[in-house]
PDB file of C-alpha atoms in Angstrom:
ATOM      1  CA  UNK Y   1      51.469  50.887  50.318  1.00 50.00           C
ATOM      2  CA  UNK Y   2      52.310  51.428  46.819  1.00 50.00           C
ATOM      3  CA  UNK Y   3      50.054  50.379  43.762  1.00 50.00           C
ATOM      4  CA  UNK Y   4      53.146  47.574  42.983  1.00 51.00           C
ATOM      5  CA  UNK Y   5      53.326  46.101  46.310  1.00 53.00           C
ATOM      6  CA  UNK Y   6      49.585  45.134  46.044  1.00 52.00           C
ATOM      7  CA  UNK Y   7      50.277  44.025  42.666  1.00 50.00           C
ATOM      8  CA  UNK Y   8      52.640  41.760  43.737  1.00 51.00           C
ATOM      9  CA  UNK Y   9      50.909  40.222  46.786  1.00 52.00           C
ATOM     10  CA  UNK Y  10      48.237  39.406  44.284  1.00 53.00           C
ATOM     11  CA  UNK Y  11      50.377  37.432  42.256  1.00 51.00           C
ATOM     12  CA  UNK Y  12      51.831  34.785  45.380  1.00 53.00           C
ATOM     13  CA  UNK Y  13      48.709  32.967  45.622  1.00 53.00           C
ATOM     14  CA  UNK Y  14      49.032  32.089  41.993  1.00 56.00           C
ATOM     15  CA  UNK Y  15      52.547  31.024  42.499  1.00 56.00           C
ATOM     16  CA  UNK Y  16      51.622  28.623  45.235  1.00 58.00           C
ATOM     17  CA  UNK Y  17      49.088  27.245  43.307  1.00 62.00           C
ATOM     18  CA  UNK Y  18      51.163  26.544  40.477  1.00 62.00           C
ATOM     19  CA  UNK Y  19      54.142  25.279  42.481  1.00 72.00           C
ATOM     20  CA  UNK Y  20      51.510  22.797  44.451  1.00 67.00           C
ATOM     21  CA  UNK Y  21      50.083  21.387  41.098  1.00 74.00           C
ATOM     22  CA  UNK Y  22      54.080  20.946  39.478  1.00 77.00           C
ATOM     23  CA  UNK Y  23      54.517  18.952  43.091  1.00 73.00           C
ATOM     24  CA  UNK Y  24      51.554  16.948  41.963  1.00 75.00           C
ATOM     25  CA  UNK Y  25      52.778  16.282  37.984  1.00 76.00           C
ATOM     26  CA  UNK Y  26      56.071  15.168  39.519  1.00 76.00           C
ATOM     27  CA  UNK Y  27      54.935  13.000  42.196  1.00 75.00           C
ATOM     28  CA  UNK Y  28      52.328  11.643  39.673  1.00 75.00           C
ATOM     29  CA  UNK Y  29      55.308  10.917  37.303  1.00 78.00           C
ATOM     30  CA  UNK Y  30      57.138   9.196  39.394  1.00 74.00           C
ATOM     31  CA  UNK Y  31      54.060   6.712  40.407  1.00 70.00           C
ATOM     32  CA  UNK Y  32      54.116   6.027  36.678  1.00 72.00           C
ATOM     33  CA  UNK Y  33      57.609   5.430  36.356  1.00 72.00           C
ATOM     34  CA  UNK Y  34      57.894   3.126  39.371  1.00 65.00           C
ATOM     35  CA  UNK Y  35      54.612   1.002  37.795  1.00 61.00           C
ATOM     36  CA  UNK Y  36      56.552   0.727  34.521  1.00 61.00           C
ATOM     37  CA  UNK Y  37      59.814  -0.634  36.300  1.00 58.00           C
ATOM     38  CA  UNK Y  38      57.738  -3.491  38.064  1.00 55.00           C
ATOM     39  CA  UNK Y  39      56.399  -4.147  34.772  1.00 52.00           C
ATOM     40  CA  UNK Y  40      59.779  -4.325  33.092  1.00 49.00           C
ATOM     41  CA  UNK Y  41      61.080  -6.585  35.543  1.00 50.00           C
ATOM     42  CA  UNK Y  42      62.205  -9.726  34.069  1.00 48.00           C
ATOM     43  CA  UNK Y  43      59.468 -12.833  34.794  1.00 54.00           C
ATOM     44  CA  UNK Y  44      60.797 -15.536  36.422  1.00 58.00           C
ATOM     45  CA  UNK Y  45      60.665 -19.233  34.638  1.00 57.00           C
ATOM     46  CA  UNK Y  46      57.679 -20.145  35.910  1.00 56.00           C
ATOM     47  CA  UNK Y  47      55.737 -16.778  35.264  1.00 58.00           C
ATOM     48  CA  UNK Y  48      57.285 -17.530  31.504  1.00 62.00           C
ATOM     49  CA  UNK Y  49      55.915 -20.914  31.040  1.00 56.00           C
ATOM     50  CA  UNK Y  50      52.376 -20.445  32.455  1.00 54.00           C
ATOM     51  CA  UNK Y  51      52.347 -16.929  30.568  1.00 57.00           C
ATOM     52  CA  UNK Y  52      52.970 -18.676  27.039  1.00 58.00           C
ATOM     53  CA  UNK Y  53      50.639 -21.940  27.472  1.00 54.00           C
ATOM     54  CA  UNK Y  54      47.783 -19.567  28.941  1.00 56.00           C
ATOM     55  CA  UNK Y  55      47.650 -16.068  28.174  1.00 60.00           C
ATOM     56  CA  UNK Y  56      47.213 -13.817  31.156  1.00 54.00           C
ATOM     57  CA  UNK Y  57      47.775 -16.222  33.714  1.00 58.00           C
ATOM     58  CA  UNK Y  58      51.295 -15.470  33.830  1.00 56.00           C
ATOM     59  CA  UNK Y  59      50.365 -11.482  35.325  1.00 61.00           C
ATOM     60  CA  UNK Y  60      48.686 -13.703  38.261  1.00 64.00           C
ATOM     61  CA  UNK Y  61      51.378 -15.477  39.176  1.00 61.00           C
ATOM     62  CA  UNK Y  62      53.171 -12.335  39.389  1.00 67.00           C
ATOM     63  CA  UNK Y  63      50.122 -10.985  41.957  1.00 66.00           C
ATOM     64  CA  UNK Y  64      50.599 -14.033  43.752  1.00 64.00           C
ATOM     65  CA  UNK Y  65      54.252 -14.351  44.229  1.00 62.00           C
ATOM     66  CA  UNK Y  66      53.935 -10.522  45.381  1.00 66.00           C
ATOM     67  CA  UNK Y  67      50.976 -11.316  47.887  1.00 66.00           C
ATOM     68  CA  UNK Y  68      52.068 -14.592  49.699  1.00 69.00           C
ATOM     69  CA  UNK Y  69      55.804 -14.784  50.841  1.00 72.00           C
ATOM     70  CA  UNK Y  70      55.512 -18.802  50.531  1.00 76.00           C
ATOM     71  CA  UNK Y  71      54.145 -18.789  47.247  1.00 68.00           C
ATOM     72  CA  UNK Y  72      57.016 -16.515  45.888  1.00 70.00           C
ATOM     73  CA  UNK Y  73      59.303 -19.277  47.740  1.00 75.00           C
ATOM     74  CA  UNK Y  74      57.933 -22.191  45.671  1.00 77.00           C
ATOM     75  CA  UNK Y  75      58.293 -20.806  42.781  1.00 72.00           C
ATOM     76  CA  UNK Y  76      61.913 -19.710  43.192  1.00 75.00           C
ATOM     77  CA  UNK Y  77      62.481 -22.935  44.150  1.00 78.00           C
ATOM     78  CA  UNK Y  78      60.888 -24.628  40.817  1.00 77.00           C
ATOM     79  CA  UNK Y  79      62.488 -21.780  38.829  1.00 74.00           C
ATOM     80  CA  UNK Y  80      65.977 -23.147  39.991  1.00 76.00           C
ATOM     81  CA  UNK Y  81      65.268 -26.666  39.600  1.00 78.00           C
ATOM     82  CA  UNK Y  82      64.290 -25.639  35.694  1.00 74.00           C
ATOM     83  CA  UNK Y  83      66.832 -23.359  35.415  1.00 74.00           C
ATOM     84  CA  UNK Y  84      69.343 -26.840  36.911  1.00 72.00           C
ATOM     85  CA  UNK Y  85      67.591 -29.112  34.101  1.00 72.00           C
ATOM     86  CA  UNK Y  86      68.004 -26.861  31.319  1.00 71.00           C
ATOM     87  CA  UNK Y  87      72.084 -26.219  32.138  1.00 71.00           C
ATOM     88  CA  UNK Y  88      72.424 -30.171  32.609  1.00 71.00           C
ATOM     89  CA  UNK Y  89      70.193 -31.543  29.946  1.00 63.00           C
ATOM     90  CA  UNK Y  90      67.160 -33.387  29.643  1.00 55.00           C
ATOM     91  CA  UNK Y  91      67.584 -36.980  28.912  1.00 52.00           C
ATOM     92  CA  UNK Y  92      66.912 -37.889  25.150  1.00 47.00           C
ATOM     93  CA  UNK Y  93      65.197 -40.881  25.191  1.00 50.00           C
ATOM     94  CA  UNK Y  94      63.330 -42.620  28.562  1.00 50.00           C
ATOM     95  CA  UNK Y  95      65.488 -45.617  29.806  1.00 53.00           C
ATOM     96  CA  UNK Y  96      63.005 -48.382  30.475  1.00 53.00           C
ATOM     97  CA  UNK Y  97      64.168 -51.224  33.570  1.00 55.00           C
ATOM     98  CA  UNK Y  98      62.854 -54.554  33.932  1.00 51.00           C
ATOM     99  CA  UNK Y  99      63.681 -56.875  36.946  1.00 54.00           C
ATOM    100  CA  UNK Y 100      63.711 -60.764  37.429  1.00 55.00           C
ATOM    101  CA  UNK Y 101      63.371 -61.315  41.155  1.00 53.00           C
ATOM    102  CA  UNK Y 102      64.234 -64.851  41.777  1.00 56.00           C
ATOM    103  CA  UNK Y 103      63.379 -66.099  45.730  1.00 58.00           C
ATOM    104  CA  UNK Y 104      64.548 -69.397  47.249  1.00 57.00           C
ATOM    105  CA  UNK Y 105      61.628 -70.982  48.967  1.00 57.00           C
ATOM    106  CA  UNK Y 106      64.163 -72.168  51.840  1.00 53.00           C
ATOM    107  CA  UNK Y 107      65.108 -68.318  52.509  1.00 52.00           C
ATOM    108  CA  UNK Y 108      62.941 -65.959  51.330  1.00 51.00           C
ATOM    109  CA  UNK Y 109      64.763 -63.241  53.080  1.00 51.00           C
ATOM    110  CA  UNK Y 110      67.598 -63.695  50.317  1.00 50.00           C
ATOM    111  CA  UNK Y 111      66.356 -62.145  46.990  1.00 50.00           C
ATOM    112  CA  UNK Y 112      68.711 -62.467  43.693  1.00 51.00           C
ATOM    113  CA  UNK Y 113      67.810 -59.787  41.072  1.00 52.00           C
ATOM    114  CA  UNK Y 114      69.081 -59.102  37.423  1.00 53.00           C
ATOM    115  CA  UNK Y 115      68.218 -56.009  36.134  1.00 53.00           C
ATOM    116  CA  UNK Y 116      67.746 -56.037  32.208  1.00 55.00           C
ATOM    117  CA  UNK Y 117      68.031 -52.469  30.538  1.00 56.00           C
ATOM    118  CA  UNK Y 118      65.430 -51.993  27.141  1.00 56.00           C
ATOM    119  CA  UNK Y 119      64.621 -49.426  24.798  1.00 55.00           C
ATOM    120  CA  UNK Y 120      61.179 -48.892  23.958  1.00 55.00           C
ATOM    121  CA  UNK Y 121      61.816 -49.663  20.070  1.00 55.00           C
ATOM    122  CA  UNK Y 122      63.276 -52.887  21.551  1.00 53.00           C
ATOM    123  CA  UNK Y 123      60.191 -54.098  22.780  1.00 54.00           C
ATOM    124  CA  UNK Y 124      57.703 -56.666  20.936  1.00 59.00           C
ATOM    125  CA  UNK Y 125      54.362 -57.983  21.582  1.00 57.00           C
ATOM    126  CA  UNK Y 126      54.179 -61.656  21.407  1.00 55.00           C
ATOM    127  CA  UNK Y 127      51.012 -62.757  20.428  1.00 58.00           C
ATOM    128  CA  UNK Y 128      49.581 -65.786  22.525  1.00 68.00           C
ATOM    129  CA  UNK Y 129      49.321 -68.856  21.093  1.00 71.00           C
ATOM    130  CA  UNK Y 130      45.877 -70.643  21.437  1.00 80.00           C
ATOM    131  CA  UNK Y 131      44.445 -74.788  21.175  1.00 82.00           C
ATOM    132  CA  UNK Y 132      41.667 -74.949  18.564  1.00 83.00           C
ATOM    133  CA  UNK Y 133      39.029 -76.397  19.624  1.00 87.00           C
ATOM    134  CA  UNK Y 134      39.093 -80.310  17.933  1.00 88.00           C
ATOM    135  CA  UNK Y 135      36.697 -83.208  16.822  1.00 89.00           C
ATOM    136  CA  UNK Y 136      38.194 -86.357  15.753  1.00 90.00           C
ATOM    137  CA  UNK Y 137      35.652 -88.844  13.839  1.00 88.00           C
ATOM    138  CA  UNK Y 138      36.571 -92.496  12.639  1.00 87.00           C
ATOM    139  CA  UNK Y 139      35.301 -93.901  10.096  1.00 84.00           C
ATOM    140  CA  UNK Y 140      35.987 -97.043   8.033  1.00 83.00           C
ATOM    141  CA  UNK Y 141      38.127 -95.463   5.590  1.00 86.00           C
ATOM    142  CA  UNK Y 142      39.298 -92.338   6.752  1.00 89.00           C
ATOM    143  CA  UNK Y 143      39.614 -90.101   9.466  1.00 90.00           C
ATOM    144  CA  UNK Y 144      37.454 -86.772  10.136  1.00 90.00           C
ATOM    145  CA  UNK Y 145      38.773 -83.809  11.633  1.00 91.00           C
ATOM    146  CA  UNK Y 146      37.029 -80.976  12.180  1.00 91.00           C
ATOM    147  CA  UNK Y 147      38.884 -77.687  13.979  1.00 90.00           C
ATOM    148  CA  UNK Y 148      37.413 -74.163  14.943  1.00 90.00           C
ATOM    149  CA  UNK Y 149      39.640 -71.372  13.750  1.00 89.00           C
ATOM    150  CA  UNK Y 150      37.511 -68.399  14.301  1.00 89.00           C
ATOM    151  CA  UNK Y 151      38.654 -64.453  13.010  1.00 88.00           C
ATOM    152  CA  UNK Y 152      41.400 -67.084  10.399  1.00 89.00           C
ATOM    153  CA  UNK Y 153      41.550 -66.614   7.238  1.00 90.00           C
ATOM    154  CA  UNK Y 154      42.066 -69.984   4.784  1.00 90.00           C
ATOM    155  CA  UNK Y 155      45.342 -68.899   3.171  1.00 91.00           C
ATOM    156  CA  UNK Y 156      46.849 -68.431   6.342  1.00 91.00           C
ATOM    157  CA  UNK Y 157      45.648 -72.283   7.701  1.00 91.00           C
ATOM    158  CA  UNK Y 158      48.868 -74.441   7.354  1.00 91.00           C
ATOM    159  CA  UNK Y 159      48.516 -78.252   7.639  1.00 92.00           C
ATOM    160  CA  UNK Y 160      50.727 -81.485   8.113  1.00 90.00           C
ATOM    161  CA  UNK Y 161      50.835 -85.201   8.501  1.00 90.00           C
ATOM    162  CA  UNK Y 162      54.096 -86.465  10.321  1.00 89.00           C
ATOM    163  CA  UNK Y 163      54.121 -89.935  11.496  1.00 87.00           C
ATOM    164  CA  UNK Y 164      51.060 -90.707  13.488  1.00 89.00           C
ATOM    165  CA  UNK Y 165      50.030 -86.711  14.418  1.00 91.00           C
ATOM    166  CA  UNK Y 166      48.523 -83.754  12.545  1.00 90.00           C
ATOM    167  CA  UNK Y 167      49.540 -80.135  13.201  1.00 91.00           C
ATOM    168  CA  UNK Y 168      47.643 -77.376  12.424  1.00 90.00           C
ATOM    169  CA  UNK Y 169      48.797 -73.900  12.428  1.00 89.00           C
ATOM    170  CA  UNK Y 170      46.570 -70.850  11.611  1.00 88.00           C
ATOM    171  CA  UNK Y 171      48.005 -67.424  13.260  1.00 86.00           C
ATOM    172  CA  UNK Y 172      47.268 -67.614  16.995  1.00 86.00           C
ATOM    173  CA  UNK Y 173      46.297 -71.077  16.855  1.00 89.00           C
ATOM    174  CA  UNK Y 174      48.373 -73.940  16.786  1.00 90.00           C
ATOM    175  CA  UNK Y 175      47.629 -77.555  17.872  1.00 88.00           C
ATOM    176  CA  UNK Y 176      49.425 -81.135  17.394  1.00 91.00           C
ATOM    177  CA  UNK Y 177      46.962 -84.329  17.158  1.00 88.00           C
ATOM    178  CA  UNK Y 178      47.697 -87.712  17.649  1.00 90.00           C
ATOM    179  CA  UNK Y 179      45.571 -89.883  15.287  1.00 89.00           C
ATOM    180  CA  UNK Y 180      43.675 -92.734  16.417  1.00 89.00           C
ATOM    181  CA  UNK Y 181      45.530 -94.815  13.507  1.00 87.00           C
ATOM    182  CA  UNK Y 182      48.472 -94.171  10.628  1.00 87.00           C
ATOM    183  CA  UNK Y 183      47.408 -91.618   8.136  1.00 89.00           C
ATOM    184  CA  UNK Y 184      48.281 -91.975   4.632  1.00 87.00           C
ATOM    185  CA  UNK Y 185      47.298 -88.303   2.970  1.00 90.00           C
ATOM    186  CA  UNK Y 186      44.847 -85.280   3.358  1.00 91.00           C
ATOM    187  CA  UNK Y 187      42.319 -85.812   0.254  1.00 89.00           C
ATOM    188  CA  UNK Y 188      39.709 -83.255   1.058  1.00 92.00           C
ATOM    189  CA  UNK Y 189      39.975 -79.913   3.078  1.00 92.00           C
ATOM    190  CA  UNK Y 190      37.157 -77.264   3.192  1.00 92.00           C
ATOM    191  CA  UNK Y 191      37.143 -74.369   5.177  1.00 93.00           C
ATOM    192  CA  UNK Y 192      33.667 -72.176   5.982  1.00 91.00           C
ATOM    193  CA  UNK Y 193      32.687 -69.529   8.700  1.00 90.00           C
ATOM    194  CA  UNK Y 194      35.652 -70.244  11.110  1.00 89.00           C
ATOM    195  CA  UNK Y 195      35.338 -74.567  10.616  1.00 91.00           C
ATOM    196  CA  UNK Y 196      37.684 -76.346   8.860  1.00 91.00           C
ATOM    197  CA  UNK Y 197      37.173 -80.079   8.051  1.00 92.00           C
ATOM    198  CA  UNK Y 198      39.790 -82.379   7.132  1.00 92.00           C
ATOM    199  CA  UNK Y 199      39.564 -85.883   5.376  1.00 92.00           C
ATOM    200  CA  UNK Y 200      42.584 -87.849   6.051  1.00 91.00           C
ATOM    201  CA  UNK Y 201      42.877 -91.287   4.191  1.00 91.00           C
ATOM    202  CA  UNK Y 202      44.195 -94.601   6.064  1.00 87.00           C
ATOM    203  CA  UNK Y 203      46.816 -96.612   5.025  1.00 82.00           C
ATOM    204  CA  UNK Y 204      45.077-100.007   3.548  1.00 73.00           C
ATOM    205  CA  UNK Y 205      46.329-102.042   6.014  1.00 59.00           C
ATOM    206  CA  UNK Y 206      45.516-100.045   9.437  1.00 55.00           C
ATOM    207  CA  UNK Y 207      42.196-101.752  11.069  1.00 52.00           C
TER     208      UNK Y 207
END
């Protein structure tokens, strides 16, 4: 055997060593280039959403739709119904329905309904209105009235004679009285911590 021959087999074990670690750089590369191709995938809706309210929680959806065939399932299914609402619209404004059910008492299988249709800005608040609580005194001369209006303020008290009765209005309070005989005026009114007091004169001639 010449000096070149064993030169040469000297060399092969080199070679195979270097071909076996190119086989490993390329299979390596390719690992990488399939775990940046999952990565680039596009995220569905739902992986979307959750990803921008809550950062990171959008890579576990991803684990999970991968994991669990069912999961992946529901969430295609809420990705469509999404992807349905955004090409159809959302509604603008809520619709708001009120029904009046109306039963006869003879037939109360038989039910009559009208449904009314209201926006939200259409709606108003009623405030209830409320009986003050009244004291009615006689006296010789006049007549005594005494009403409490608690949480009222006096400007916003409002009182009138007409005929024989006495109204009083003061926000959520309002009350008609029928007098025990004919007024003639109001000649004193005080108001204090809720009470108001009214002196109402009497025509001369009422007994």
């Amino acid at each position: 055997m010449s000096f070149m021959d064993n030169k040469k087999n000297k060399k092969e074990p080199k070679k195979k060593s270097v071909d076996y670690d190119e086989k490993i750089r390329n299979l390596e590369k390719r690992l990488e280039e399939l775990e940046n191709k999952e990565e680039k995938e596009e995220a569905g809706t739902v992986e979307t959403v959750v990803g921008q309210l809550i950062p990171g929680l959008g890579g576990i959806v991803r684990a999970l739709e991968k994991s669990s065939p069912e999961f992946r399932k529901r969430i295609a299914q809420t990705d469509a119904e999404i992807q349905h609402r955004l090409e159809t619209g959302w509604e603008a404004r809520p619709e708001m329905k009120y029904g009046i059910s109306m039963r006869p008492l003879t037939n109360r299988g038989a039910t009559l309904q009208k449904s009314v249709k209201k926006e939200p800005d259409d709606l108003r608040v009623v405030p209830e209105e409320r009986e003050p609580i009244i004291d009615i005194f006689e006296e010789n001369e006049y007549i005594s009235v005494i009403a409490e209006l608690p949480g009222i303020e006096e400007k916003d008290i409002m009182t009138e004679l007409k005929g024989n009765t006495l109204e009083i209005s003061a926000g959520k309070y309002c009350k008609t009285i029928e007098l025990p005989s004919v007024p003639k005026s109001i000649s004193e009114r005080t108001y204090k911590n809720g009470v108001l007091q009214l002196k109402i004169e009497r025509e001369s001639n009422a007994c």
